[in-house]
mmCIF file with all atom_site columns, C-alpha atoms in Angstrom:
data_model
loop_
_atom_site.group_PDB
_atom_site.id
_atom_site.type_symbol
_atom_site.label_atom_id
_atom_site.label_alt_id
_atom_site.label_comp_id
_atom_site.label_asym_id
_atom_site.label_entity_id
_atom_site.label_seq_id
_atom_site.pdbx_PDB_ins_code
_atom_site.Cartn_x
_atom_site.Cartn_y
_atom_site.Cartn_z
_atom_site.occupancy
_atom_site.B_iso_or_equiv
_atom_site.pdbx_formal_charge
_atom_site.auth_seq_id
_atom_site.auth_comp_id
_atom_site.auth_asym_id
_atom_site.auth_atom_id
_atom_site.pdbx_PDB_model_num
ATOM 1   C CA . UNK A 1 1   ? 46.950 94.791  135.258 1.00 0.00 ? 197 UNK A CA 1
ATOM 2   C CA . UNK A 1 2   ? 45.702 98.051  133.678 1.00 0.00 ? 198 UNK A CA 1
ATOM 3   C CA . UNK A 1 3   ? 48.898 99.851  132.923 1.00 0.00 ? 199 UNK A CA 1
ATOM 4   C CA . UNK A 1 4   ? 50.609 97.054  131.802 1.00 0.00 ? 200 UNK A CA 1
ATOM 5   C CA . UNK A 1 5   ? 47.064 96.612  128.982 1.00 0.00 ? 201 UNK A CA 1
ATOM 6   C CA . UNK A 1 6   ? 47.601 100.175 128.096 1.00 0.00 ? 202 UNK A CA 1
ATOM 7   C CA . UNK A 1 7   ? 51.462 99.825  127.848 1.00 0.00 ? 203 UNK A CA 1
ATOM 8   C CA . UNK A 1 8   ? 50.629 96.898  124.969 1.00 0.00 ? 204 UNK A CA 1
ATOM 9   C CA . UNK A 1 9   ? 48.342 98.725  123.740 1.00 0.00 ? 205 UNK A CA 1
ATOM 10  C CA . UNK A 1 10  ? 50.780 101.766 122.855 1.00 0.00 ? 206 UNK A CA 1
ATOM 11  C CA . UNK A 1 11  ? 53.444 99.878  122.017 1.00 0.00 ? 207 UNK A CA 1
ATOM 12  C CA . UNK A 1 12  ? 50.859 97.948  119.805 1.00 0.00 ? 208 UNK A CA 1
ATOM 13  C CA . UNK A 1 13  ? 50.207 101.516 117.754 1.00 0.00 ? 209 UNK A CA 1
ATOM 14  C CA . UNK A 1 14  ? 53.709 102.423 118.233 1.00 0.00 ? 210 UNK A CA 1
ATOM 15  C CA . UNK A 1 15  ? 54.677 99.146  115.956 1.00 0.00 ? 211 UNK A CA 1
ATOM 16  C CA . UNK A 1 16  ? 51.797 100.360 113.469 1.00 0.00 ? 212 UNK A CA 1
ATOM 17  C CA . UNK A 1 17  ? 50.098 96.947  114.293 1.00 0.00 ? 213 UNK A CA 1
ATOM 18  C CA . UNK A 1 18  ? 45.830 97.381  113.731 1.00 0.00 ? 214 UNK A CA 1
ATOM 19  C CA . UNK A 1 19  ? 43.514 97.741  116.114 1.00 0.00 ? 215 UNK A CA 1
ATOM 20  C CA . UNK A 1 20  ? 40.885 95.362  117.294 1.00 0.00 ? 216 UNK A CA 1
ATOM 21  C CA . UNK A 1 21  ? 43.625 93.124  120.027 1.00 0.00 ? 217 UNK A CA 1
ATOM 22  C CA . UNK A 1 22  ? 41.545 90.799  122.412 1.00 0.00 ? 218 UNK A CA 1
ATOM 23  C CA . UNK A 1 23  ? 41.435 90.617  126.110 1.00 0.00 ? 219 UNK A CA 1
ATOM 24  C CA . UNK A 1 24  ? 43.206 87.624  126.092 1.00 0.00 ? 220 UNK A CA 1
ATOM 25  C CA . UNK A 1 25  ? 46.016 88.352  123.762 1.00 0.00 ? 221 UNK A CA 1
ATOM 26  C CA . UNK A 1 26  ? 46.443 91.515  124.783 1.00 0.00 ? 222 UNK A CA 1
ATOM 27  C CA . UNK A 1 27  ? 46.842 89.996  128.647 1.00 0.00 ? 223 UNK A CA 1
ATOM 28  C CA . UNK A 1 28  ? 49.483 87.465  127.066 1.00 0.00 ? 224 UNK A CA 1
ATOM 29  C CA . UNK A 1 29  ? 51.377 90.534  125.626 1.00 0.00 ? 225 UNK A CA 1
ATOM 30  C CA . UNK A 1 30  ? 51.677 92.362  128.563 1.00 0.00 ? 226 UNK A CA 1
ATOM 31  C CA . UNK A 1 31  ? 54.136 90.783  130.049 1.00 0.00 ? 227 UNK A CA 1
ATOM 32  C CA . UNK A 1 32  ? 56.511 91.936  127.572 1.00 0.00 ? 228 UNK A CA 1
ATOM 33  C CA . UNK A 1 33  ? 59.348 95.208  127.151 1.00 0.00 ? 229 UNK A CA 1
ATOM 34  C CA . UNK A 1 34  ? 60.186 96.686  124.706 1.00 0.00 ? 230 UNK A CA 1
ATOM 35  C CA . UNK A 1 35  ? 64.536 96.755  124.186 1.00 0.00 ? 231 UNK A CA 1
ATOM 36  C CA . UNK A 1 36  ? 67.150 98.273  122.438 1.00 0.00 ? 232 UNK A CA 1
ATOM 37  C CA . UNK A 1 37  ? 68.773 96.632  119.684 1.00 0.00 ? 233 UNK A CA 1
ATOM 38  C CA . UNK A 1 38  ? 71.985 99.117  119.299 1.00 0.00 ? 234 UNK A CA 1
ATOM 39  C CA . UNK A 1 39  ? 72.994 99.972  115.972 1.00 0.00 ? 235 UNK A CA 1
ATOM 40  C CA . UNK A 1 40  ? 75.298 97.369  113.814 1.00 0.00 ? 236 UNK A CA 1
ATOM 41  C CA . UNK A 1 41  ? 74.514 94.943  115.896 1.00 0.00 ? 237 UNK A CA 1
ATOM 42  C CA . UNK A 1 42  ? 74.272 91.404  114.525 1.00 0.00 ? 238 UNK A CA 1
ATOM 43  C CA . UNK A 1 43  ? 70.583 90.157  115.185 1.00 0.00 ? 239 UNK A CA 1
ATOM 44  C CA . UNK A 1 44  ? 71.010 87.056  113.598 1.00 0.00 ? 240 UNK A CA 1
ATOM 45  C CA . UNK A 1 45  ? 73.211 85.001  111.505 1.00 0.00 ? 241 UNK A CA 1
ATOM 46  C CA . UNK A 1 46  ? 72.968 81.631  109.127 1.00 0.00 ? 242 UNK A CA 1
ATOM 47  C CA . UNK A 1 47  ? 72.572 78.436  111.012 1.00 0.00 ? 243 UNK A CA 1
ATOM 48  C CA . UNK A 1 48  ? 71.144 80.484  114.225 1.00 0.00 ? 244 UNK A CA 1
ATOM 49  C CA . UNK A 1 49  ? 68.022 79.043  115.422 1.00 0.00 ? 245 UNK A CA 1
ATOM 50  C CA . UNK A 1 50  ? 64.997 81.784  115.402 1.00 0.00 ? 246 UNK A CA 1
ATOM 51  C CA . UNK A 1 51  ? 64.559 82.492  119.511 1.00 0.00 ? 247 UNK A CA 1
ATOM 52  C CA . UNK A 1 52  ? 61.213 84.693  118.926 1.00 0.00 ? 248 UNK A CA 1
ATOM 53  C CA . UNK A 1 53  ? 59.178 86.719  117.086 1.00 0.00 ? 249 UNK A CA 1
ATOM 54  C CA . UNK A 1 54  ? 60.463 90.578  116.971 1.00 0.00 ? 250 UNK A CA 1
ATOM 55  C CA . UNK A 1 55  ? 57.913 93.546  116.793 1.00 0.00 ? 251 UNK A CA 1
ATOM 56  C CA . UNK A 1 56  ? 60.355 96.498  115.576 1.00 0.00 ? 252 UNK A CA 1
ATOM 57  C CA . UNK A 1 57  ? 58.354 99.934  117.264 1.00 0.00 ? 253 UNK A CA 1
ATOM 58  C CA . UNK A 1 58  ? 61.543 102.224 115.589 1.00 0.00 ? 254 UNK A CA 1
ATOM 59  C CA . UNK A 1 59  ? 64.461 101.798 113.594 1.00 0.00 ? 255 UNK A CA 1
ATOM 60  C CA . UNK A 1 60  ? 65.487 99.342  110.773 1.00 0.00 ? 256 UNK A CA 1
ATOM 61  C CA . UNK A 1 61  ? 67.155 95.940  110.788 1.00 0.00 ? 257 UNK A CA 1
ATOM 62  C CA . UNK A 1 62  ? 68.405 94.752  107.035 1.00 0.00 ? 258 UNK A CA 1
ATOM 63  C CA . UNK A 1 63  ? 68.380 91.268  106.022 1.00 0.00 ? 259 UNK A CA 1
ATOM 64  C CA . UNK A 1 64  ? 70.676 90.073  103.592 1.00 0.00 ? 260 UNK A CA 1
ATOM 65  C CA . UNK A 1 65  ? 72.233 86.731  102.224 1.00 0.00 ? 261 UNK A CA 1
ATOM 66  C CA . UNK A 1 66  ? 75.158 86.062  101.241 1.00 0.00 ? 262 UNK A CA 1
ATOM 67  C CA . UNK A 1 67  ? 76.722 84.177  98.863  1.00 0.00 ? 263 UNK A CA 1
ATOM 68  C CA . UNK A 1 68  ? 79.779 81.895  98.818  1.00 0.00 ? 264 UNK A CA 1
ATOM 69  C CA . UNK A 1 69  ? 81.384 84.625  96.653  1.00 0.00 ? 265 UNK A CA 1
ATOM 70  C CA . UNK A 1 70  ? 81.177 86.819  99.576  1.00 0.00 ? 266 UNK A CA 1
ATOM 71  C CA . UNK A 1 71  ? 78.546 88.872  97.402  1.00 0.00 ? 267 UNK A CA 1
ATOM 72  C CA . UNK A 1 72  ? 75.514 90.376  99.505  1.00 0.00 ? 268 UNK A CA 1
ATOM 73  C CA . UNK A 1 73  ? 72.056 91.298  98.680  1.00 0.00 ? 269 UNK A CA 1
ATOM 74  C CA . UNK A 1 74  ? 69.638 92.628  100.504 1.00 0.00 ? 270 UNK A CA 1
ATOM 75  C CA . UNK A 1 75  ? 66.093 90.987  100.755 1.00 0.00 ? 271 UNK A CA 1
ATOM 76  C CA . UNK A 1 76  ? 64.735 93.452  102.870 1.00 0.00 ? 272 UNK A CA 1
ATOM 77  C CA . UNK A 1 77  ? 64.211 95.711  106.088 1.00 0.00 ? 273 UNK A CA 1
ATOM 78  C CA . UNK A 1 78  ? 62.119 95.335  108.977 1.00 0.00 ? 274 UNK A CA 1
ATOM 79  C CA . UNK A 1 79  ? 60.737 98.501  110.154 1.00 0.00 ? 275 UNK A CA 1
ATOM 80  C CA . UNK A 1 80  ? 57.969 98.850  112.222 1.00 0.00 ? 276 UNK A CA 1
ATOM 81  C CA . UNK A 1 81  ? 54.602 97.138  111.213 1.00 0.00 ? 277 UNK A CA 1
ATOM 82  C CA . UNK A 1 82  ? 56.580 94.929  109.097 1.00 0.00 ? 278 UNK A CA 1
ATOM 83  C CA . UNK A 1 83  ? 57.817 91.013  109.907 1.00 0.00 ? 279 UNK A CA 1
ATOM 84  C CA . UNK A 1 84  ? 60.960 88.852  109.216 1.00 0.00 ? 280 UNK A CA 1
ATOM 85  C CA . UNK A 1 85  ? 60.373 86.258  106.789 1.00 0.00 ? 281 UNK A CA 1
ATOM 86  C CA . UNK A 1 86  ? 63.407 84.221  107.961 1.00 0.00 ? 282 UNK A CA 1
ATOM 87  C CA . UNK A 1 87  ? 62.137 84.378  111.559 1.00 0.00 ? 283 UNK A CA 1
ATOM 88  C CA . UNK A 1 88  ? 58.400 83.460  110.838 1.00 0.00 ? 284 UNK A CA 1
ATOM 89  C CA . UNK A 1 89  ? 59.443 80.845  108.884 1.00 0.00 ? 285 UNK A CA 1
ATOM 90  C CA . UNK A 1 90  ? 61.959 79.654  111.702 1.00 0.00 ? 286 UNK A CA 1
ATOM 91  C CA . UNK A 1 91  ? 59.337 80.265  114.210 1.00 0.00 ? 287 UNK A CA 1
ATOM 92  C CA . UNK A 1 92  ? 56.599 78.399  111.891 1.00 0.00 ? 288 UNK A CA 1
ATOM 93  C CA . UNK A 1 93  ? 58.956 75.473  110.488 1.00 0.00 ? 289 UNK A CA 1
ATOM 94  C CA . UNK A 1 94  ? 61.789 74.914  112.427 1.00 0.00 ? 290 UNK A CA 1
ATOM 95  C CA . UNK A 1 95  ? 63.902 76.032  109.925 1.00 0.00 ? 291 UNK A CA 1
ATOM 96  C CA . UNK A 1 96  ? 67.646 78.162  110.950 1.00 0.00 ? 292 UNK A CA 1
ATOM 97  C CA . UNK A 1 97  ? 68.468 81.520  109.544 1.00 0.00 ? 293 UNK A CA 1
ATOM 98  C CA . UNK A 1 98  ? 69.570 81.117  106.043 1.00 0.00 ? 294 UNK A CA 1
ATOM 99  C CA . UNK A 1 99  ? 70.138 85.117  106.360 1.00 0.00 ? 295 UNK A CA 1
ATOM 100 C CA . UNK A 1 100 ? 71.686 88.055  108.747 1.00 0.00 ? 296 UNK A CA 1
ATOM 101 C CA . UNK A 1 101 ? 70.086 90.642  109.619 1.00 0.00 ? 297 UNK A CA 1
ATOM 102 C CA . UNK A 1 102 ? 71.767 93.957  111.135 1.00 0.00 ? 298 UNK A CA 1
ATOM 103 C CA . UNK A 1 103 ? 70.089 96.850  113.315 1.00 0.00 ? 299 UNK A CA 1
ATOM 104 C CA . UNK A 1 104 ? 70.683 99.555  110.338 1.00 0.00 ? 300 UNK A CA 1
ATOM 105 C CA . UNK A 1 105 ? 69.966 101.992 113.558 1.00 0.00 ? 301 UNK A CA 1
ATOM 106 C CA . UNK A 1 106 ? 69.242 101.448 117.207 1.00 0.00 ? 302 UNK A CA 1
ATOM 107 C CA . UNK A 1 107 ? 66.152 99.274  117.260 1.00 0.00 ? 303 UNK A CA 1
ATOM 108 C CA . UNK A 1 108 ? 63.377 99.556  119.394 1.00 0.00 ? 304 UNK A CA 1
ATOM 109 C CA . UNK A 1 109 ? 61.415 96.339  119.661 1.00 0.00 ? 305 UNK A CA 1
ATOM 110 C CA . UNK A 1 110 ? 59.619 93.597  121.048 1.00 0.00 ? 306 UNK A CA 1
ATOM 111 C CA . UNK A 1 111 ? 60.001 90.164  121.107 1.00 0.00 ? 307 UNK A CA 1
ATOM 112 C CA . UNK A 1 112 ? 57.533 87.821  121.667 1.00 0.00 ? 308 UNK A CA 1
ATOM 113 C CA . UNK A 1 113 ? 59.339 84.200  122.551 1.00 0.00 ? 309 UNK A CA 1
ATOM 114 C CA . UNK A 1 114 ? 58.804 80.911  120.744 1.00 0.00 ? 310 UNK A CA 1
ATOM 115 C CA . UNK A 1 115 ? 56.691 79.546  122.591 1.00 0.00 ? 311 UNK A CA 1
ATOM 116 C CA . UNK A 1 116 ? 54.393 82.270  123.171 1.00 0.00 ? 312 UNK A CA 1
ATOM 117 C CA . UNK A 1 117 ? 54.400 83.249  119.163 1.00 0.00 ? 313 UNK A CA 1
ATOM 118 C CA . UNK A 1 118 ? 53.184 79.791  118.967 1.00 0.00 ? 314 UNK A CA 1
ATOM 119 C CA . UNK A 1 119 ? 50.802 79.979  121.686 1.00 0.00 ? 315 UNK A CA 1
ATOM 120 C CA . UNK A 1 120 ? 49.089 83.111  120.036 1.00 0.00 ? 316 UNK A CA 1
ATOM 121 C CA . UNK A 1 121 ? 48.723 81.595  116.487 1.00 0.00 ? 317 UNK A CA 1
ATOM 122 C CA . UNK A 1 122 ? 46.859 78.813  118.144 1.00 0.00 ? 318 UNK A CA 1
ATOM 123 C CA . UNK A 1 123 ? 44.402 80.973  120.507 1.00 0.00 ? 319 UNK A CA 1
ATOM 124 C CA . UNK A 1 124 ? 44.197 84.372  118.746 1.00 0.00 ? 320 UNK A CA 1
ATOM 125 C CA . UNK A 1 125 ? 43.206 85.682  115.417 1.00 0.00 ? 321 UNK A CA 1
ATOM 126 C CA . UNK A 1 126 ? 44.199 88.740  116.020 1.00 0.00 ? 322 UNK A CA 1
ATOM 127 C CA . UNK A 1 127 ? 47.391 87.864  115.798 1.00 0.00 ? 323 UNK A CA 1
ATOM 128 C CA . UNK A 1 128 ? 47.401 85.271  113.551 1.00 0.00 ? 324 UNK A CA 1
ATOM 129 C CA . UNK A 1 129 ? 46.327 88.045  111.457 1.00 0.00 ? 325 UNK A CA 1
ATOM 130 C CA . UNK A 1 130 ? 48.739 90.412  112.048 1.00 0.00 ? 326 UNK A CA 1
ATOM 131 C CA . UNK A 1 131 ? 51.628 87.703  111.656 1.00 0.00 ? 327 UNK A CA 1
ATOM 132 C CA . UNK A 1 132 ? 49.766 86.301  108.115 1.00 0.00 ? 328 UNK A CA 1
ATOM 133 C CA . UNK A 1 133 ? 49.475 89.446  106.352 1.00 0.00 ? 329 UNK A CA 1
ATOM 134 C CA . UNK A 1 134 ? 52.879 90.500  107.396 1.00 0.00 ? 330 UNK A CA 1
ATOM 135 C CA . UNK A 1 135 ? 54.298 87.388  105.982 1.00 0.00 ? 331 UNK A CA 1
ATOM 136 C CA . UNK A 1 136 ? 52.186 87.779  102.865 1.00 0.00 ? 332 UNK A CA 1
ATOM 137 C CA . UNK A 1 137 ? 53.496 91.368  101.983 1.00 0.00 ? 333 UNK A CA 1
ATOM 138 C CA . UNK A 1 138 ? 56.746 90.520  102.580 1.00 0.00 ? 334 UNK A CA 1
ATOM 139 C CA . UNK A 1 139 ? 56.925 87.697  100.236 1.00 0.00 ? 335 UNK A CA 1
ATOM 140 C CA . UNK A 1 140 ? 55.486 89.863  97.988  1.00 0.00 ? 336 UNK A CA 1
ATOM 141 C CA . UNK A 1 141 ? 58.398 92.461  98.369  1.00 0.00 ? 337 UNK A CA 1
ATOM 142 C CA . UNK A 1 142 ? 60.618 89.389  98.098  1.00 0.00 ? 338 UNK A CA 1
ATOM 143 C CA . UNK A 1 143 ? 59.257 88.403  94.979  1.00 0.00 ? 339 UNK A CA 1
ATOM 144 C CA . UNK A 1 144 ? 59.277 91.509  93.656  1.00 0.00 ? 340 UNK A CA 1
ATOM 145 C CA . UNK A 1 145 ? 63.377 91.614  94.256  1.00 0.00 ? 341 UNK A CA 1
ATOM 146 C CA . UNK A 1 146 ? 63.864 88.057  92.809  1.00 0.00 ? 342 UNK A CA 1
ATOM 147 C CA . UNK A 1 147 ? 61.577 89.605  89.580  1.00 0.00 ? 343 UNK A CA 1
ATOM 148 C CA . UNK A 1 148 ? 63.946 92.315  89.230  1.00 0.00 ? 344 UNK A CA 1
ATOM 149 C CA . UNK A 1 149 ? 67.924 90.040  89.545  1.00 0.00 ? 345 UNK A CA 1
ATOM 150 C CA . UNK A 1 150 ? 66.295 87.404  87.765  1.00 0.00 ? 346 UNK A CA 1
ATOM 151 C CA . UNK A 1 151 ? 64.643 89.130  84.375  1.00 0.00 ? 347 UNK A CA 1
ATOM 152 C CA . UNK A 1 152 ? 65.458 93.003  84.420  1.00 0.00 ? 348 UNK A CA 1
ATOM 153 C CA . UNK A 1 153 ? 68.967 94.009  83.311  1.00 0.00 ? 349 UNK A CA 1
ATOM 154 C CA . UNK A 1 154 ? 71.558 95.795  85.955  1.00 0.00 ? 350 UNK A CA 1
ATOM 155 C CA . UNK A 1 155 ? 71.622 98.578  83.327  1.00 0.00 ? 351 UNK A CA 1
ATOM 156 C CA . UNK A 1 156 ? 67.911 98.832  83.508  1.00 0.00 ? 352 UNK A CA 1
ATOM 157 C CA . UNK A 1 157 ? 67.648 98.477  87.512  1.00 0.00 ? 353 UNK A CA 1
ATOM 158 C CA . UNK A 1 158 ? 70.489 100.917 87.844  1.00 0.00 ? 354 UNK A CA 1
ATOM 159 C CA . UNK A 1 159 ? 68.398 103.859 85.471  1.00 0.00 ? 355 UNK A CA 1
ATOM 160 C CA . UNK A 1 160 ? 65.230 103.037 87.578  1.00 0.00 ? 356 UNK A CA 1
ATOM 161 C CA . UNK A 1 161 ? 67.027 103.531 90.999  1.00 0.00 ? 357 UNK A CA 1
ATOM 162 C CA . UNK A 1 162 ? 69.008 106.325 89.358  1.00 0.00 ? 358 UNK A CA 1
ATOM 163 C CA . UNK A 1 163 ? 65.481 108.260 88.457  1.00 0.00 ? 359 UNK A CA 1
ATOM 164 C CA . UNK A 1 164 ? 63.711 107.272 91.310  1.00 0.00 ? 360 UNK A CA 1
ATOM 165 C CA . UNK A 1 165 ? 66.389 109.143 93.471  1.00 0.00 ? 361 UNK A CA 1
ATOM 166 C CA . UNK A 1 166 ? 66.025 112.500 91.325  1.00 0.00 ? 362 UNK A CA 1
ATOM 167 C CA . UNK A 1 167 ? 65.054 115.467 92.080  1.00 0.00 ? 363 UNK A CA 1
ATOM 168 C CA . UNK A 1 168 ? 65.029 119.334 90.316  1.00 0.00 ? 364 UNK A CA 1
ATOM 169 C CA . UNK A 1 169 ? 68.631 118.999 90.416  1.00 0.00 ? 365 UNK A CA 1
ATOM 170 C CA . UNK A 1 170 ? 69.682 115.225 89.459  1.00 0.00 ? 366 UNK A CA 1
ATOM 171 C CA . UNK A 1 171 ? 70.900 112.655 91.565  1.00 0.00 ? 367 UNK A CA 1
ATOM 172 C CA . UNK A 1 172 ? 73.631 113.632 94.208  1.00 0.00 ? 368 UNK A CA 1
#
């Protein structure tokens, strides 16, 4: 179907995924709607098993862990052109949430089911691509956090976030 190809397709540059999509991925994608996520709602928690693979178009969704403390911190947020680690990795290896994320704002997004996500890393590079270099930067963000908790002082990451949120007249 035509308009359902060009529906993927703009949903496809919508998500800020790249160009290039073949025929036959973009004919297993077409299928798909995009739906609303509203905001505060609970995507996922610990221990739930990953259902699909979700391609945010708009808003934000915030992972977090927490401890047994009851102490949060946030490992990232999706927005679009970005990936969940904790769902590619459930997805990939079986593995439950270990995380929660939370729609930040109402979320616009796709998701492609399980066994289609696996389908697609199988047959198409394209997406195999997409999914693999989402994965990759996010780790890298991830890392990046762990870097920061692990071997930079609070006093230090507070003055960074401090400065980095100034402007001509402070922080406010």
């Amino acid at each position: 179907d035509p308009s359902a190809s060009l529906l993927i397709a703009a949903w496809l540059k919508e998500a800020g995924l790249p160009g290039g999509i073949d025929e036959a991925t973009l004919r297993a994608l077409s299928g798909l709607k995009p739906q609303i996520f509203p905001a505060a709602g609970v995507l996922f928690r610990p221990g739930d098993e990953a259902k699909g693979f979700i391609i945010v178009l708009s808003g934000r969704i915030s992972v977090f862990l927490t401890g047994a403390s009851g102490r949060e911190i946030l490992l990232y947020d999706v927005t679009h052109g970005e990936s969940c680690v904790q769902t590619t990795l459930g997805l990939l290896g079986g593995e439950a949430y270990t995380g929660e994320a939370i729609a930040e704002s109402d979320v616009r997004a796709t998701l492609v089911p399980r066994a289609l996500f696996l389908d697609l890393m199988n047959s198409s590079q394209w997406f195999r691509h997409v999914v693999f270099k989402s994965f990759g930067e996010r780790i890298s963000d991830i890392t990046k956090v762990l870097e920061q908790v692990a071997f930079v002082k609070v006093e230090q990451r507070l003055a960074r976030q401090l400065l980095a949120e100034a402007d001509d007249q402070g922080v406010i």
